[in-house]
XYZ file of C-alpha atoms in Angstrom:
518
model
C 18.935 35.923 34.842
C 19.677 32.225 34.025
C 18.066 30.751 30.987
C 15.259 28.176 31.713
C 16.123 24.542 31.285
C 14.331 23.281 27.948
C 12.391 20.012 28.200
C 13.695 17.564 25.824
C 11.293 15.649 23.818
C 12.388 12.062 22.332
C 11.976 11.729 18.584
C 11.200 8.077 17.527
C 11.234 7.991 13.772
C 9.294 5.216 12.022
C 10.018 6.403 8.236
C 11.471 2.726 7.756
C 8.628 0.960 9.185
C 5.233 2.793 9.166
C 6.381 5.123 6.555
C 7.626 2.444 4.087
C 4.191 0.471 4.709
C 2.361 3.300 2.699
C 1.531 2.185 -0.843
C 4.591 2.915 -3.230
C 7.146 3.775 -0.538
C 8.886 0.431 -0.479
C 12.717 0.690 -0.324
C 15.372 -1.791 -0.996
C 17.970 -2.868 1.643
C 20.762 -0.386 0.535
C 18.277 2.319 0.435
C 17.114 1.780 4.083
C 20.559 1.829 5.413
C 21.139 5.074 3.551
C 18.046 6.413 5.217
C 18.937 4.729 8.417
C 22.483 6.501 8.577
C 21.128 9.821 7.697
C 18.482 9.556 10.434
C 21.413 8.752 12.819
C 23.220 11.633 11.710
C 20.045 13.859 12.030
C 20.040 12.713 15.646
C 16.808 10.769 15.867
C 16.533 9.153 19.337
C 15.150 5.765 18.177
C 14.816 4.497 14.611
C 12.183 2.005 13.933
C 13.814 -0.052 11.313
C 10.943 -2.588 10.348
C 8.530 -5.312 11.234
C 10.728 -8.346 11.495
C 8.365 -11.253 11.279
C 6.374 -9.656 8.273
C 8.883 -11.092 5.845
C 12.558 -12.401 5.558
C 13.399 -9.041 3.778
C 12.171 -7.036 6.738
C 14.108 -9.232 9.153
C 17.340 -9.008 7.116
C 16.899 -5.111 6.790
C 16.382 -4.634 10.709
C 19.343 -6.956 11.095
C 21.577 -4.988 8.786
C 20.419 -1.516 10.181
C 21.208 -2.816 13.690
C 24.681 -3.570 12.705
C 25.498 -0.113 11.447
C 23.692 2.264 13.763
C 25.521 3.192 16.949
C 24.244 6.486 18.156
C 20.348 5.915 18.120
C 18.320 3.132 19.588
C 17.086 0.678 16.648
C 13.579 -0.713 17.262
C 11.889 -3.691 15.639
C 7.796 -3.717 15.631
C 6.346 -6.954 16.958
C 2.584 -8.067 17.885
C 2.140 -9.461 21.301
C 3.074 -12.888 19.983
C 6.198 -14.984 20.955
C 7.083 -15.837 17.306
C 7.014 -11.935 16.469
C 9.200 -11.309 19.490
C 11.572 -14.066 18.683
C 11.985 -12.519 15.154
C 12.477 -9.090 16.747
C 15.326 -10.575 19.176
C 17.074 -12.229 16.009
C 16.836 -9.079 13.947
C 18.185 -6.816 16.920
C 20.932 -9.210 17.997
C 23.745 -6.704 16.675
C 21.939 -3.351 17.798
C 23.963 -1.222 20.109
C 20.958 -0.135 21.745
C 17.911 -2.406 20.765
C 14.374 -1.719 21.431
C 11.534 -4.373 21.098
C 8.252 -2.646 20.211
C 5.209 -4.525 20.775
C 1.734 -3.747 20.319
C -1.780 -4.971 20.972
C -5.169 -3.285 20.055
C -7.395 -1.956 23.095
C -10.388 -0.604 21.270
C -13.670 -2.194 21.121
C -13.881 -2.706 17.477
C -10.536 -3.967 17.273
C -10.781 -6.176 20.066
C -14.356 -7.685 18.958
C -13.503 -7.914 14.946
C -9.697 -8.413 14.723
C -8.566 -9.876 18.017
C -11.648 -11.684 18.966
C -10.662 -11.085 22.569
C -12.241 -9.585 25.739
C -10.612 -6.931 27.842
C -9.495 -9.495 30.336
C -7.774 -11.310 27.493
C -6.110 -8.265 26.199
C -4.941 -7.150 29.456
C -3.312 -10.915 30.054
C -1.823 -10.706 26.492
C -0.246 -7.392 26.913
C 1.468 -8.117 30.188
C 2.627 -11.490 28.974
C 4.047 -10.040 25.807
C 6.009 -7.313 27.650
C 7.396 -10.056 30.116
C 8.339 -12.381 27.460
C 10.190 -9.473 25.434
C 11.805 -8.367 28.576
C 13.757 -11.704 28.857
C 15.806 -10.589 25.847
C 15.846 -6.836 25.899
C 15.719 -4.289 28.713
C 14.139 -1.494 26.312
C 10.652 -2.634 25.761
C 7.985 -0.377 24.148
C 4.462 -1.223 24.581
C 1.769 0.380 22.293
C -2.026 0.172 22.523
C -3.111 0.169 19.007
C -6.153 2.392 18.257
C -5.777 3.877 21.828
C -7.856 6.990 21.236
C -10.976 5.010 20.295
C -10.603 2.979 23.240
C -12.047 3.289 26.734
C -9.705 5.595 28.552
C -9.791 3.749 31.854
C -9.046 0.399 30.101
C -5.968 1.870 28.140
C -4.668 3.047 31.696
C -5.191 -0.550 32.995
C -3.298 -2.015 30.164
C -0.412 0.570 30.406
C -0.302 -0.151 34.192
C 0.027 -3.888 33.521
C 2.651 -3.345 30.822
C 4.792 -0.890 32.977
C 4.656 -3.488 35.877
C 5.677 -6.127 33.439
C 8.827 -4.082 32.493
C 7.771 -1.600 29.709
C 10.018 1.344 29.914
C 7.706 3.097 27.282
C 3.943 3.121 26.736
C 2.622 4.577 23.453
C -0.756 6.115 22.921
C -1.687 6.036 19.180
C -4.446 7.940 17.287
C -4.236 5.051 14.753
C -6.862 6.378 12.446
C -6.206 10.138 12.878
C -9.451 10.667 14.393
C -8.922 12.907 17.436
C -9.038 16.829 17.816
C -6.121 18.517 19.617
C -7.960 19.670 22.589
C -9.484 16.264 23.255
C -6.046 14.490 22.553
C -4.495 16.652 24.940
C -7.170 15.921 27.720
C -6.828 12.142 27.119
C -3.052 12.449 27.491
C -3.625 14.245 30.734
C -6.157 11.526 31.890
C -3.431 8.691 31.043
C -0.630 10.678 33.048
C -3.108 11.049 36.168
C -4.604 7.517 36.182
C -2.006 4.971 34.959
C -0.252 3.261 37.760
C 3.644 3.588 37.572
C 3.589 6.149 34.769
C 6.207 8.031 36.580
C 8.636 5.154 35.830
C 7.835 5.095 31.925
C 8.041 7.401 29.116
C 4.730 8.309 27.572
C 4.725 8.186 23.645
C 2.168 9.168 21.017
C 1.729 8.157 17.496
C -0.599 10.374 15.461
C -1.735 9.581 11.857
C -2.997 12.392 9.677
C -6.354 11.467 8.358
C -7.873 14.862 9.172
C -4.502 16.648 8.731
C -4.044 17.123 12.579
C -1.182 14.599 13.300
C 1.354 17.275 14.140
C -1.185 19.408 16.019
C -2.068 16.390 18.129
C 1.355 15.423 18.556
C 2.093 18.924 20.000
C -1.016 18.921 22.128
C 0.210 15.579 23.747
C 3.564 16.880 24.587
C 2.272 20.096 26.115
C 0.088 17.965 28.289
C 2.997 15.636 29.505
C 4.037 13.210 26.751
C 7.717 12.665 26.416
C 8.130 11.166 22.999
C 6.718 11.579 19.576
C 6.538 9.043 16.898
C 6.808 10.565 13.324
C 8.182 10.278 9.978
C 10.203 12.068 7.340
C 7.904 14.090 4.964
C 5.083 12.842 6.967
C 4.902 9.590 4.694
C 2.867 6.590 6.051
C -0.235 4.687 5.635
C -3.423 6.471 4.109
C -2.621 10.195 4.674
C 0.469 9.595 6.391
C 2.062 10.142 9.940
C 3.158 13.206 12.038
C 5.764 15.024 10.037
C 9.135 15.057 11.803
C 10.262 18.278 10.173
C 7.155 20.200 11.036
C 7.018 18.943 14.581
C 10.792 19.570 15.178
C 10.730 23.081 13.825
C 7.712 24.073 15.461
C 9.409 23.396 18.722
C 12.749 25.167 17.786
C 11.045 28.096 16.041
C 8.548 28.753 18.969
C 10.972 27.571 21.813
C 9.807 30.805 23.815
C 6.394 29.466 23.654
C 6.819 25.747 24.289
C 10.139 25.620 26.475
C 10.883 22.422 24.612
C 13.554 21.192 22.030
C 14.727 18.062 20.557
C 18.113 16.501 19.952
C 17.556 16.841 16.162
C 20.378 18.666 13.957
C 17.793 20.546 11.907
C 20.503 21.358 9.440
C 20.280 17.828 8.149
C 16.368 17.998 7.658
C 16.469 19.290 3.991
C 19.069 16.624 2.740
C 17.194 13.719 4.495
C 13.846 14.897 3.147
C 15.196 14.887 -0.345
C 16.822 11.426 0.126
C 13.509 9.931 1.333
C 11.723 11.712 -1.743
C 14.348 9.996 -4.212
C 14.390 6.586 -2.852
C 10.548 6.230 -2.361
C 9.847 8.202 -5.543
C 6.898 9.976 -3.592
C 7.446 13.577 -3.928
C 6.225 16.329 -1.401
C 3.822 18.979 -2.440
C 5.326 22.371 -3.428
C 3.594 24.078 -0.532
C 4.512 21.562 2.006
C 5.678 23.066 5.426
C 9.542 23.244 6.064
C 10.626 21.329 2.997
C 8.443 22.021 -0.001
C 9.930 23.781 -2.937
C 7.845 26.885 -2.077
C 8.539 26.952 1.578
C 11.097 29.655 1.254
C 9.914 31.106 -2.101
C 8.445 34.808 -2.614
C 6.780 35.721 -5.788
C 4.315 38.445 -4.603
C 5.969 42.042 -5.117
C 5.395 43.065 -1.647
C 6.770 39.931 -0.122
C 9.928 40.286 -2.284
C 10.356 43.768 -1.204
C 10.109 42.865 2.462
C 12.262 39.914 2.331
C 15.051 41.986 0.324
C 14.644 44.704 3.328
C 14.888 42.234 6.046
C 14.188 38.301 5.800
C 12.489 38.301 9.102
C 9.479 40.245 7.377
C 8.223 37.026 5.738
C 10.286 34.351 6.980
C 10.126 32.884 10.729
C 13.240 30.568 9.907
C 16.186 30.741 7.561
C 16.707 27.964 4.747
C 20.040 27.337 6.235
C 18.410 26.306 9.465
C 17.027 23.188 7.840
C 20.269 22.650 5.651
C 18.777 24.301 2.466
C 21.945 25.919 0.985
C 21.997 29.420 -0.312
C 24.491 28.971 -3.215
C 26.990 31.768 -3.879
C 29.011 29.755 -6.563
C 27.600 29.161 -9.873
C 28.501 25.667 -11.241
C 29.138 25.301 -15.033
C 31.459 23.539 -17.552
C 34.489 25.558 -16.203
C 34.039 24.430 -12.637
C 36.692 22.271 -11.188
C 36.685 19.363 -8.737
C 37.447 21.809 -5.785
C 34.085 23.817 -6.403
C 32.251 20.689 -6.971
C 33.343 19.087 -3.819
C 32.675 22.139 -1.804
C 29.048 22.200 -3.302
C 28.486 18.548 -2.226
C 29.716 19.349 1.393
C 27.060 22.307 1.470
C 24.471 19.800 0.261
C 25.409 17.555 2.938
C 26.319 14.765 0.305
C 29.545 12.553 1.181
C 30.893 10.480 -1.286
C 33.883 8.124 -1.245
C 36.652 8.916 -4.030
C 35.069 6.395 -6.684
C 31.767 7.721 -6.105
C 32.879 11.316 -6.460
C 34.791 10.583 -9.658
C 31.687 9.099 -11.360
C 29.408 11.848 -10.099
C 31.856 14.434 -11.130
C 31.951 13.056 -14.572
C 28.275 13.122 -14.902
C 28.307 16.687 -13.856
C 30.928 17.636 -16.617
C 28.797 15.805 -19.102
C 25.741 17.742 -17.996
C 27.503 20.950 -17.837
C 28.319 20.726 -21.476
C 24.501 20.531 -22.180
C 23.474 22.978 -19.602
C 24.509 26.627 -19.010
C 24.468 26.229 -15.299
C 23.871 23.188 -13.104
C 21.567 23.603 -10.172
C 21.334 22.129 -6.724
C 18.583 19.755 -7.812
C 20.682 18.679 -10.803
C 23.561 17.682 -8.479
C 21.057 15.729 -6.165
C 19.723 14.007 -9.237
C 23.304 13.128 -10.686
C 24.068 11.684 -7.176
C 21.095 9.479 -7.166
C 21.305 8.295 -10.727
C 24.932 7.710 -10.558
C 25.257 5.804 -7.087
C 23.127 2.722 -7.869
C 21.406 1.206 -4.869
C 21.650 -2.470 -6.122
C 23.992 -4.254 -8.616
C 23.006 -3.594 -12.099
C 21.990 -7.077 -13.784
C 21.428 -5.057 -16.881
C 23.034 -1.823 -18.109
C 21.894 0.370 -20.936
C 24.188 0.364 -24.027
C 22.379 1.696 -26.930
C 18.778 2.542 -27.786
C 16.727 4.186 -30.771
C 13.085 4.589 -31.448
C 11.089 5.257 -34.632
C 7.583 6.827 -34.111
C 4.940 9.017 -35.730
C 1.215 9.208 -36.407
C 1.102 6.992 -39.308
C 3.743 4.580 -38.630
C 3.204 3.622 -35.257
C 6.204 3.033 -32.784
C 9.298 0.772 -32.804
C 11.974 0.784 -30.485
C 15.317 -0.989 -30.565
C 17.561 -1.417 -27.368
C 20.865 -2.902 -26.571
C 21.531 -3.985 -22.914
C 24.729 -5.493 -21.377
C 24.427 -8.208 -18.804
C 26.809 -8.325 -15.800
C 28.512 -11.039 -17.233
C 29.521 -8.884 -20.239
C 27.179 -10.241 -22.817
C 25.289 -8.007 -24.998
C 21.660 -8.550 -25.956
C 19.663 -6.552 -28.527
C 15.979 -6.681 -29.363
C 13.504 -4.628 -31.475
C 9.691 -4.428 -30.578
C 6.643 -2.539 -31.788
C 4.289 -0.660 -29.299
C 1.717 1.762 -28.924
C 4.238 4.567 -28.549
C 7.994 4.947 -28.128
C 8.273 4.022 -24.531
C 5.910 1.011 -24.928
C 8.120 -0.225 -27.659
C 11.149 0.106 -25.728
C 9.769 -1.345 -22.499
C 8.474 -4.427 -24.335
C 11.942 -4.962 -25.847
C 13.499 -4.832 -22.394
C 10.956 -7.382 -21.118
C 11.896 -9.594 -23.980
C 15.645 -9.370 -23.125
C 15.144 -10.093 -19.379
C 12.590 -12.705 -20.015
C 10.137 -11.180 -17.474
C 6.870 -9.146 -17.938
C 6.237 -6.957 -15.006
C 3.349 -4.570 -15.004
C 3.943 -0.877 -15.071
C 2.037 0.532 -12.261
C 3.271 4.169 -12.291
C 5.027 6.238 -14.718
C 5.722 9.956 -13.738
C 7.845 12.313 -15.752
C 8.999 15.800 -14.451
C 11.664 18.447 -14.939
C 14.104 18.692 -12.285
C 14.439 22.569 -12.797
C 12.785 25.018 -15.408
C 13.795 25.776 -18.922
C 14.167 23.649 -22.036
C 17.497 22.209 -21.032
C 16.384 20.947 -17.785
C 17.137 17.270 -17.030
C 13.972 14.998 -17.159
C 13.432 13.072 -13.984
C 11.441 9.854 -14.451
C 9.849 7.798 -11.679
C 8.228 4.256 -12.336
C 6.827 1.417 -10.217
C 6.659 -1.933 -11.405
C 5.151 -4.971 -10.003
C 5.054 -8.794 -10.402
C 3.653 -11.390 -8.161
C 2.427 -8.994 -5.586
C 5.861 -7.373 -5.124
C 6.564 -3.713 -6.201
C 9.854 -2.119 -6.972
C 10.783 1.525 -7.620
C 13.044 2.967 -10.429
C 14.415 6.439 -11.096
C 16.215 7.806 -14.159
C 17.573 11.261 -15.008
C 18.743 12.564 -18.623
C 18.445 15.623 -20.477
C 16.670 13.370 -22.925
C 13.233 12.166 -21.639
C 12.992 8.896 -23.429
C 16.592 7.967 -22.025
C 15.540 9.253 -18.493
C 12.590 6.827 -18.820
C 14.732 3.960 -20.025
C 16.815 4.359 -17.005
C 14.073 4.691 -14.567
C 12.585 1.350 -15.933
C 15.948 -0.356 -16.006
C 16.471 0.877 -12.385
C 13.299 -0.917 -11.278
C 14.103 -3.900 -13.365
C 17.471 -4.260 -11.695
C 16.004 -3.974 -8.115
C 13.396 -6.690 -9.384
C 16.242 -9.062 -10.600
C 18.435 -8.409 -7.474
C 15.580 -9.360 -5.192
C 14.541 -12.331 -7.163
C 18.154 -13.690 -7.390
C 18.614 -13.161 -3.573
C 15.286 -15.282 -2.679
C 16.600 -18.206 -5.193
C 20.031 -18.189 -3.392
C 18.176 -18.366 -0.070
C 16.094 -21.250 -1.161
C 18.951 -23.035 -2.443
C 20.922 -22.526 0.713
C 17.765 -23.868 2.724
C 17.484 -26.908 0.445
């Protein structure tokens, strides 16, 4: 008997747009390109790279991503305004498969208080926006913002007008995560049955997770006829986040017998991409997070351990390998050579050029002298710590702290500027880190605010590497920093310098842009 043909659901990833808009999730250009390339390798059908008109940085990042992505469509988000669409056209000029994604709200509360438009005006603007975008790009997507809280009949009218104007995709968002799965499924069926020309367009959904139902609502939608799901890695996004790509994709894969659906996603890339997004944003997933959490494949209860040892299917409905989580058979330590280390990188889906490999391998050898064994998490941390995302304006040379309950704290640090000059400063503070950070601020001549400081151990044990995440802000802008060391003071200094270098790089780039314009 022939196997039933599976229905393929399109995956529209918006990690770099909606995900990055969430507080604390900002990424610099280099990090965005890394994530975009990984999304392409993952097999995302569409990568939403940013909101071009929102800032010069967003426009440049969409432009840069468009230039390097060849196997996925690249989308830029735009309001239904000609200036937005013009920015989208400029940003996507080098894209192999460009998509202009325009949106306009359709709910009564948005139309009255935000847009200050009536239904006729919204209908007219939607059609006009699609027509204008269509002049520059064949692949146009139209989103009815806050569609679920909109009048269903009105949404169908707007979708019909957008399709008539040339939209190839119409998107039905649950912008505030309000829907229940059953009613969301009914609403999607209503749209399918009452929208003129819907057979000529792809119906998409974009669900937020305010009530923890984004994935459930997305699944309800595709079982009711939706063809595309908009989602993010690790479910990051504004407020409680978006539908989690890994949860949606693995649900369809594991329960293929039930849904009769699949995606083009290479699930073996999921784990490494999840780790990359965690590392570049500094936003960790909870240990019990489905699919990619630390405990997703961990078994502590004796009865569970016994069952898994007898047969993994007793308590695992998928394998760690299916999402690219490696099961190491080689223990790496100080006697391990380049070949074993390279093999481990390959198993972790990490590819490095020869210079980067040499740098990371040197770091591995230094770490192996301090630790008995080096874990996969240690290796991932070494890669992120040694492969800088932006040029280092300042590099750590030496540091020392003196602290005690009676003495207070003093810190001395020596940094090397990229032009080769060394700068040294001593400062007093409320603690060792406060004194060191104050000394760094004096050297760089800036005083950013430390918004977040988070210290954790990469693995268990007293010899574990400390992993520090910091967020600094200045003049309304935020920068992330990350540092790793077996010494927690040093990991904290590295993290702070990482954020400082990102800040200095962006400020220098803005100054250079201003000079060119003048």
